[in-house]
Tab-separated table of C-alpha atoms and ligand atoms in Angstrom:
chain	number	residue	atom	x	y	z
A	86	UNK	CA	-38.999	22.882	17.159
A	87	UNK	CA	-35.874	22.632	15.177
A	88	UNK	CA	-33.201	19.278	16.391
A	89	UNK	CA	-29.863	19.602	14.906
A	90	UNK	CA	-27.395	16.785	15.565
A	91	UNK	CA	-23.796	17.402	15.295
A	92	UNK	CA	-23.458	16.516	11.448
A	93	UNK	CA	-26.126	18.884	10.486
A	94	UNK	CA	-24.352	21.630	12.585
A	95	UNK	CA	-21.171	21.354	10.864
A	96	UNK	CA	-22.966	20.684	6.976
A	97	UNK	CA	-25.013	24.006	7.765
A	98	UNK	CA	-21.885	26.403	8.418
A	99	UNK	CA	-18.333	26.530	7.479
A	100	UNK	CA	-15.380	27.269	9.926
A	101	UNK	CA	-15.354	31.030	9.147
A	102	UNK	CA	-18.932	31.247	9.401
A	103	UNK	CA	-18.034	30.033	13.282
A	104	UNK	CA	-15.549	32.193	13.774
A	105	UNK	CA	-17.446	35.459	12.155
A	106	UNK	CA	-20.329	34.298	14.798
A	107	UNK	CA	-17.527	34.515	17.752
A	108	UNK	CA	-16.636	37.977	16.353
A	109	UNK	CA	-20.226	38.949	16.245
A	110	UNK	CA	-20.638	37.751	20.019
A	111	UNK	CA	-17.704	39.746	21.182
A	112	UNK	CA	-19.887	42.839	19.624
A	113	UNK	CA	-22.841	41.860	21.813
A	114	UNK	CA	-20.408	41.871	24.873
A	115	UNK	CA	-18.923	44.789	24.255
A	116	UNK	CA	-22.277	46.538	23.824
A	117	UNK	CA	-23.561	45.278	27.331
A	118	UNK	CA	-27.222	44.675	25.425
A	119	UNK	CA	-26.893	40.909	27.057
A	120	UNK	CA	-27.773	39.691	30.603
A	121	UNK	CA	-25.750	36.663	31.221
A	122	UNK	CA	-25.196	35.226	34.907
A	123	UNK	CA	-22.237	33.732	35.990
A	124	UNK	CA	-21.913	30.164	34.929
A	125	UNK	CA	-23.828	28.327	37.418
A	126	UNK	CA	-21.861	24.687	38.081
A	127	UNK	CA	-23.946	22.288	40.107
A	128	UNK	CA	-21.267	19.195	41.484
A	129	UNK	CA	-21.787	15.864	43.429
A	130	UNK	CA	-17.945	14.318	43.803
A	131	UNK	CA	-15.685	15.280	40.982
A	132	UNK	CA	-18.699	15.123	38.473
A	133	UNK	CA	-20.358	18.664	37.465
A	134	UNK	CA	-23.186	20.030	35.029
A	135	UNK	CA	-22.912	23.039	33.877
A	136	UNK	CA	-25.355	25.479	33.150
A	137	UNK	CA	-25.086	28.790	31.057
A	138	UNK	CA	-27.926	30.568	29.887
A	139	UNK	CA	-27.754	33.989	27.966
A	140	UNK	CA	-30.531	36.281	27.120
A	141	UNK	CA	-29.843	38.801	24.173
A	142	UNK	CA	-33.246	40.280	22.683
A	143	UNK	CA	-33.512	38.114	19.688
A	144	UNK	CA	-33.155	35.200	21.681
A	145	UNK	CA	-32.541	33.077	24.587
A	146	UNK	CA	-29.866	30.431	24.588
A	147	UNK	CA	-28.590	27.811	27.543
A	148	UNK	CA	-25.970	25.562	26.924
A	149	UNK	CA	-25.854	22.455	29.695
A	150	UNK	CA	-22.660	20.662	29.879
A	151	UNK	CA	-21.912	17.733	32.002
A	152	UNK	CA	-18.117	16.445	32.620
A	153	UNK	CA	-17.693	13.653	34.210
A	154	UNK	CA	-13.925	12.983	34.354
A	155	UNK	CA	-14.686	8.922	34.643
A	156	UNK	CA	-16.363	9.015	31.163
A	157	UNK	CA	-13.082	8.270	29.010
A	158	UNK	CA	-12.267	5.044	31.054
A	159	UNK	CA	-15.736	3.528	30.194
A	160	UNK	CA	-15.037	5.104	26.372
A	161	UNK	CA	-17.471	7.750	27.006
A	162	UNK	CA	-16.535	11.004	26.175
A	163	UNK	CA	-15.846	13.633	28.847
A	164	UNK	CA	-17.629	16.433	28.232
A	165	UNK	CA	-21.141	15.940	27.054
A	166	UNK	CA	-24.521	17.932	26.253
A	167	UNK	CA	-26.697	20.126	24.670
A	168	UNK	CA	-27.605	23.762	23.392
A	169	UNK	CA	-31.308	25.185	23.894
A	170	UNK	CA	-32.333	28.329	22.359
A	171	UNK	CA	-35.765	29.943	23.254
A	172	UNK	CA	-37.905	32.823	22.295
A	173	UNK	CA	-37.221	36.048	23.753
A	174	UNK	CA	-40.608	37.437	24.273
A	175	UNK	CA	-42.822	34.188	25.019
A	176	UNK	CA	-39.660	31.282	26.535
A	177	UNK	CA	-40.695	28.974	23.932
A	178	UNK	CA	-38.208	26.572	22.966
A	179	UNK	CA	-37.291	27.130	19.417
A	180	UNK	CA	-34.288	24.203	18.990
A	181	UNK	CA	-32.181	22.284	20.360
A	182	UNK	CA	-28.894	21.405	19.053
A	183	UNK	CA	-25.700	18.907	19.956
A	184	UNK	CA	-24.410	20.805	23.019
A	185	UNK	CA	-21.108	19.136	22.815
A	186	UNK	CA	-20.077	19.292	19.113
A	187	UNK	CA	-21.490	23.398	19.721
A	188	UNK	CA	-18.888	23.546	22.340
A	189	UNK	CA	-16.200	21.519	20.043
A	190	UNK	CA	-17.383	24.386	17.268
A	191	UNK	CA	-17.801	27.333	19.537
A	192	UNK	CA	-14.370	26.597	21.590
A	193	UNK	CA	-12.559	26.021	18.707
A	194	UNK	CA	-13.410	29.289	16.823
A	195	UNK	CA	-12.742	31.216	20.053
A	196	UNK	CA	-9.238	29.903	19.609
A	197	UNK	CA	-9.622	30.639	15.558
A	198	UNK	CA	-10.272	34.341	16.022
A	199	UNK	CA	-7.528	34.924	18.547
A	200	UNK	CA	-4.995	33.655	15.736
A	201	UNK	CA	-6.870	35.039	13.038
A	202	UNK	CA	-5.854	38.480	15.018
A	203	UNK	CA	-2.867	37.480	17.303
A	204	UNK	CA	-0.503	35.225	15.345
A	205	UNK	CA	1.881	36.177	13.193
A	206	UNK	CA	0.655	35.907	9.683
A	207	UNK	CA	2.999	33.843	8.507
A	208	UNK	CA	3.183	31.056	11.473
A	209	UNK	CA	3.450	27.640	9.809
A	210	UNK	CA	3.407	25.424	13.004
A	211	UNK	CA	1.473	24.998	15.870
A	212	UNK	CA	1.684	22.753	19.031
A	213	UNK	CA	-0.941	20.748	20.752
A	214	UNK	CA	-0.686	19.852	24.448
A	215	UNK	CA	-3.647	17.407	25.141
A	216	UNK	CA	-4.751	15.565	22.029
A	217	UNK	CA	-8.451	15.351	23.011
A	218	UNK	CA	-11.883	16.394	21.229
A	219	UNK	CA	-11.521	20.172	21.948
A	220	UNK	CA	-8.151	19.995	21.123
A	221	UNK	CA	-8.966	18.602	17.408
A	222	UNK	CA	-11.171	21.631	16.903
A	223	UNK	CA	-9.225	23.738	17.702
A	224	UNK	CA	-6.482	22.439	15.590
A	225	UNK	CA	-8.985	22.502	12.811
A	226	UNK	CA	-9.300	26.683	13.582
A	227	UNK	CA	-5.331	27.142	13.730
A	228	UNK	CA	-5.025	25.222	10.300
A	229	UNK	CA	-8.288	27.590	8.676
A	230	UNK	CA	-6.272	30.855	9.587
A	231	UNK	CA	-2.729	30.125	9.172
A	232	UNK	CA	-0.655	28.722	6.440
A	233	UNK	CA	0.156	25.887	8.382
A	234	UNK	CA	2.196	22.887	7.211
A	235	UNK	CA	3.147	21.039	10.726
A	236	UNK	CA	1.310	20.386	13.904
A	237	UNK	CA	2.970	18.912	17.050
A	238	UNK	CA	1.454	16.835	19.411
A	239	UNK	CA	1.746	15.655	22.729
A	240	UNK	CA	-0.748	14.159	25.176
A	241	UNK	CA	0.802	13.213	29.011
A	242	UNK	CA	-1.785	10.443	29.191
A	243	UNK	CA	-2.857	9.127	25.742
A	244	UNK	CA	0.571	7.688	24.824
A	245	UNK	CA	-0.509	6.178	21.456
A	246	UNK	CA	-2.090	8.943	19.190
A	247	UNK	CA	-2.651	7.423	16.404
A	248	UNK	CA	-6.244	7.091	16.603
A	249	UNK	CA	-6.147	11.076	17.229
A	250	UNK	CA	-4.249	11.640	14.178
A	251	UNK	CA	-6.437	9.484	12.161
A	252	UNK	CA	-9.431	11.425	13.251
A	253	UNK	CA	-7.674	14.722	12.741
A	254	UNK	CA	-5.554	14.147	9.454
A	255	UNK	CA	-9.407	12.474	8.433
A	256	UNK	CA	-10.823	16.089	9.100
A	257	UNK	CA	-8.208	18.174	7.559
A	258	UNK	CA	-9.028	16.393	4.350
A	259	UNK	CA	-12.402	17.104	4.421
A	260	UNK	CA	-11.428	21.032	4.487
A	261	UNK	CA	-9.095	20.403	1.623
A	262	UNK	CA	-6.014	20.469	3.880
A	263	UNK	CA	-4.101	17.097	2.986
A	264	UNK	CA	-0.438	17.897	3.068
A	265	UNK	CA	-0.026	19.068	6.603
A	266	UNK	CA	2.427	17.016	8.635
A	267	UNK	CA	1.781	15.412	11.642
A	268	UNK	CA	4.236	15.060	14.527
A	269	UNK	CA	4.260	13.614	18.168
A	270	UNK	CA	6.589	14.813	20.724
A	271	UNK	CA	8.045	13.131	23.712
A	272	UNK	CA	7.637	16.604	25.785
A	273	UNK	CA	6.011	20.150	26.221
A	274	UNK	CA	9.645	21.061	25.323
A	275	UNK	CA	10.597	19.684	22.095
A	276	UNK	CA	7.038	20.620	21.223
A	277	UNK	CA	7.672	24.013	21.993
A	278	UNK	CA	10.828	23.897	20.629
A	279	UNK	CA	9.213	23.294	17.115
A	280	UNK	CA	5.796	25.613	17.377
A	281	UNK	CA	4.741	28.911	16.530
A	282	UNK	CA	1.577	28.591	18.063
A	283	UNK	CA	1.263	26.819	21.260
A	284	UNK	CA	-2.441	25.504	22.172
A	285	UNK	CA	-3.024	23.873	25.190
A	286	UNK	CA	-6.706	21.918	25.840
A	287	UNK	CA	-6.217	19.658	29.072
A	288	UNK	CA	-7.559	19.320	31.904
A	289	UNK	CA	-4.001	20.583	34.013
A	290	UNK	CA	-3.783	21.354	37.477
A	291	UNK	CA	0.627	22.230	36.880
A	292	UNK	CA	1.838	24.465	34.200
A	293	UNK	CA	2.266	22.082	31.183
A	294	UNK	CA	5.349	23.904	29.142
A	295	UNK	CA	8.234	24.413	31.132
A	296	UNK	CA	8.742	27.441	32.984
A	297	UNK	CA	11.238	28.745	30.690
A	298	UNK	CA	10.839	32.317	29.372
A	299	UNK	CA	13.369	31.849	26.707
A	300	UNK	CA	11.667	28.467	25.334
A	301	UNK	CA	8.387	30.539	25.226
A	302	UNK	CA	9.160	33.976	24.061
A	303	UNK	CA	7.662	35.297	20.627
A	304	UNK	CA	4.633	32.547	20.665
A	305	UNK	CA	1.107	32.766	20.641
A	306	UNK	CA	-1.080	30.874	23.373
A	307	UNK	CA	-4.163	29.795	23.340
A	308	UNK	CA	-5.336	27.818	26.638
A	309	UNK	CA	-8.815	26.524	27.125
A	310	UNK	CA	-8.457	24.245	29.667
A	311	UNK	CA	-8.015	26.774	32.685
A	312	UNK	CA	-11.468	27.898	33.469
A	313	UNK	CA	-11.311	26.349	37.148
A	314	UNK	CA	-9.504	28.057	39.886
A	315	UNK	CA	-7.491	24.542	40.534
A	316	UNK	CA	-6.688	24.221	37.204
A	317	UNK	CA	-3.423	26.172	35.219
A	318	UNK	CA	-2.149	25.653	31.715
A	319	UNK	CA	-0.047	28.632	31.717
A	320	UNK	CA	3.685	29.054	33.395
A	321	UNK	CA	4.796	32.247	35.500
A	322	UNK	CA	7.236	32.483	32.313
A	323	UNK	CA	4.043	33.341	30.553
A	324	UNK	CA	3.374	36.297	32.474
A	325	UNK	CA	6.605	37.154	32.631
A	326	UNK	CA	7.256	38.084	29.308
A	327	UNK	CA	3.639	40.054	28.810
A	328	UNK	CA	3.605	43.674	29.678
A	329	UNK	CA	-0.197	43.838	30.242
A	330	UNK	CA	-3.148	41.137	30.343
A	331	UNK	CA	-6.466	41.315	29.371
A	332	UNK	CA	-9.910	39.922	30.314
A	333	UNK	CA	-13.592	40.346	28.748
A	334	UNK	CA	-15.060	39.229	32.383
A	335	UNK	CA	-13.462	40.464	35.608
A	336	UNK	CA	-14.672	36.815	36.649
A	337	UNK	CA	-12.255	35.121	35.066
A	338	UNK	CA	-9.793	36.015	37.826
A	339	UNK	CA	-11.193	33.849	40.036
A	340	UNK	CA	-12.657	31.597	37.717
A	341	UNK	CA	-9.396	30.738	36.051
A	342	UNK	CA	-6.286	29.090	37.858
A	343	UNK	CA	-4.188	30.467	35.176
A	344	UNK	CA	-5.020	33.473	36.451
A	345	UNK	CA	-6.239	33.226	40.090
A	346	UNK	CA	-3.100	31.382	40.626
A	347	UNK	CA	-0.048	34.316	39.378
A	348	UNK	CA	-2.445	37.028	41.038
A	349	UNK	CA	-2.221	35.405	44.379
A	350	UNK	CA	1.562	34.744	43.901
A	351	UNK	CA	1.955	38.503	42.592
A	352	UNK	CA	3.515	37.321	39.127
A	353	UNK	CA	0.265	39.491	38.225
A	354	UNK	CA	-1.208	42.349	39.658
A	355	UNK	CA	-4.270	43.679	39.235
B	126	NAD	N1	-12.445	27.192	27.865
B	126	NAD	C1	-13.545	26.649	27.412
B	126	NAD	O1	-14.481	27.321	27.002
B	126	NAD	C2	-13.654	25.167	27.351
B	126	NAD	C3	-14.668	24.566	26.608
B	126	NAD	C4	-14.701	23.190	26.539
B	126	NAD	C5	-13.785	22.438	27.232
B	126	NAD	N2	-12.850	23.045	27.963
B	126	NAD	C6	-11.844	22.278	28.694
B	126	NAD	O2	-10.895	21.796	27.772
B	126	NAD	C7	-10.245	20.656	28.329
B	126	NAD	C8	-10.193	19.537	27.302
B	126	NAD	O3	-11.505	19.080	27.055
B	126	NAD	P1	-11.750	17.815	26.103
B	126	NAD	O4	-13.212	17.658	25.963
B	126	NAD	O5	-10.907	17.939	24.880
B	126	NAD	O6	-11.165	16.657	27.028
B	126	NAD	P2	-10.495	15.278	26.548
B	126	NAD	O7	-10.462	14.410	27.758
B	126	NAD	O8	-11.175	14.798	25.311
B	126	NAD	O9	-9.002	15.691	26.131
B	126	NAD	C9	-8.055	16.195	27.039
B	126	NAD	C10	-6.714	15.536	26.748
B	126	NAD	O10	-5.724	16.174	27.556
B	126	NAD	C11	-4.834	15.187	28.068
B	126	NAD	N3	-4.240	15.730	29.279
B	126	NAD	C12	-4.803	15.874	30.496
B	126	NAD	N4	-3.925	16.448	31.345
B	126	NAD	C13	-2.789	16.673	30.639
B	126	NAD	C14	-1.528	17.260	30.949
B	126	NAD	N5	-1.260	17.710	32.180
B	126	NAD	N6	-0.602	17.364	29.969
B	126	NAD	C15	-0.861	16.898	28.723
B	126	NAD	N7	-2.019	16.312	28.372
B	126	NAD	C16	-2.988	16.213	29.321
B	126	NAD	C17	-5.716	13.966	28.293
B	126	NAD	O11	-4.938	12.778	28.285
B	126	NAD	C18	-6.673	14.050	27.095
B	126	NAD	O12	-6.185	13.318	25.981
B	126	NAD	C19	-11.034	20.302	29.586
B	126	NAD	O13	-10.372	20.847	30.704
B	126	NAD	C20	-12.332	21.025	29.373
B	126	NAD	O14	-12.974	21.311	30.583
B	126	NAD	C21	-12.735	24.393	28.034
């Protein structure tokens, strides 16, 4: 059985090689040659695991995630766990791989390949709301597609970043991109104010830009951080200014506050 730990993930493929992968995965989707259940989310008090196993006929993968939101008080990160693939035709396990630093990878690209096909080509700047470990990645995506020269930052709870921008401008380097600025904001606002892109990667119940359709028009959003029903990244203002939305899964509408939540108040419709 192959073990890959999170360094030999990221020395064995490069960020477009992720991203290319994502693109490949939307194929499988779109084909319906998959059988993936809902994700199945076992919970005792506010801490869950997470369990999300895929069959496709080359192979079987589950991914089992655990967040435990009391982790980054005791220095432990949030989100842990690990990625199993098995054989198709016999359920053998064939590896098993850093589940967290997959998500990191995986999340991040998903982010990479909407900008690679949603931003303008020419955005220079992009916002960060929640400077945490997804949030790195996928600042490491935006920065791969898009000539970007100035990130923005702001985190409601981690008031001093500068271990986060240590840890990003430190990974930036190692992909050759040394002269991008770094910037923290005091709001969603002025961060808005100043990005192209807008990424969001909390863990938000409330809208975290204001809810101001003029602040927000002509930018591209990507929010990870609402795939609970409680949860919302996204303002009404967001919805406001789209004509149409789309979704790969029909579950995602109840799955996601950012979307649960506008359906129920009619800012989106069905
Ligand atoms: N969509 C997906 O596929 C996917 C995959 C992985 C993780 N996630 C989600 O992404 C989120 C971030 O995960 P992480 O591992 O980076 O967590 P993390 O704890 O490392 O980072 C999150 C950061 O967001 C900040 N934050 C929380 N609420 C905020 C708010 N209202 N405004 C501004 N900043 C806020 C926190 O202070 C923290 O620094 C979580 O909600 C996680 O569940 C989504």
């Amino acid at each position: 059985m192959l073990f890959l730990s999170e360094q030999e993930m990221w020395q064995s493929v490069t960020l477009e090689d992720v991203m290319d992968a994502i693109e490949d995965a939307y194929a499988i989707h779109k084909s319906g040659n998959y059988k993936m259940p809902d994700r199945f989310i076992a919970q005792r008090d506010k801490n869950m695991m997470l369990y999300m196993p895929c069959f496709l006929d080359s192979v079987i993968g589950t991914k089992m995630l655990s967040e435990f939101p009391d982790n980054p008080s005791l220095g432990i990160p949030y989100l842990n766990g690990l990625m199993i693939l098995n054989n198709a035709k016999t359920g053998l396990p064939k590896a098993i791989m850093n589940g967290s630093a997959l998500t990191a990878m995986r999340t991040g690209a998903v982010g990479g390949v909407a900008l690679r096909y949603l931003a303008p080509e020419d955005a220079a700047s992009v916002g960060l709301v929640g400077c945490g470990m997804q949030g790195l990645h996928q600042l490491l995506y935006a920065c791969e597609v898009r000539p970007i020269t100035d990130i923005y930052l702001y985190d409601a709870y981690a008031k001093d970043l500068s271990g986060f921008i240590e840890r990003l401008s430190a990974r930036l380097a190692s992909f050759g991109k040394n002269a991008i600025q770094i910037h923290t904001c005091a709001d969603t606002r002025e961060l808005a104010e100043h990005s192209r892109v807008l990424i969001s990667a909390t863990q938000a119940v409330d809208p975290v830009y204001p809810d101001d359709e003029e602040l927000l028009r002509g930018k591209c959003f990507v929010a990870i951080g609402s795939w609970r029903p409680e949860r919302r990244e996204l303002p009404d203002a967001v919805w406001k200014l789209v004509k149409n939305a789309y979704t790969e899964l029909p579950y995602a509408c109840e799955e996601s506050g950012d979307l649960k939540i506008p359906l129920e108040k009619g800012v989106l419709t069905q």
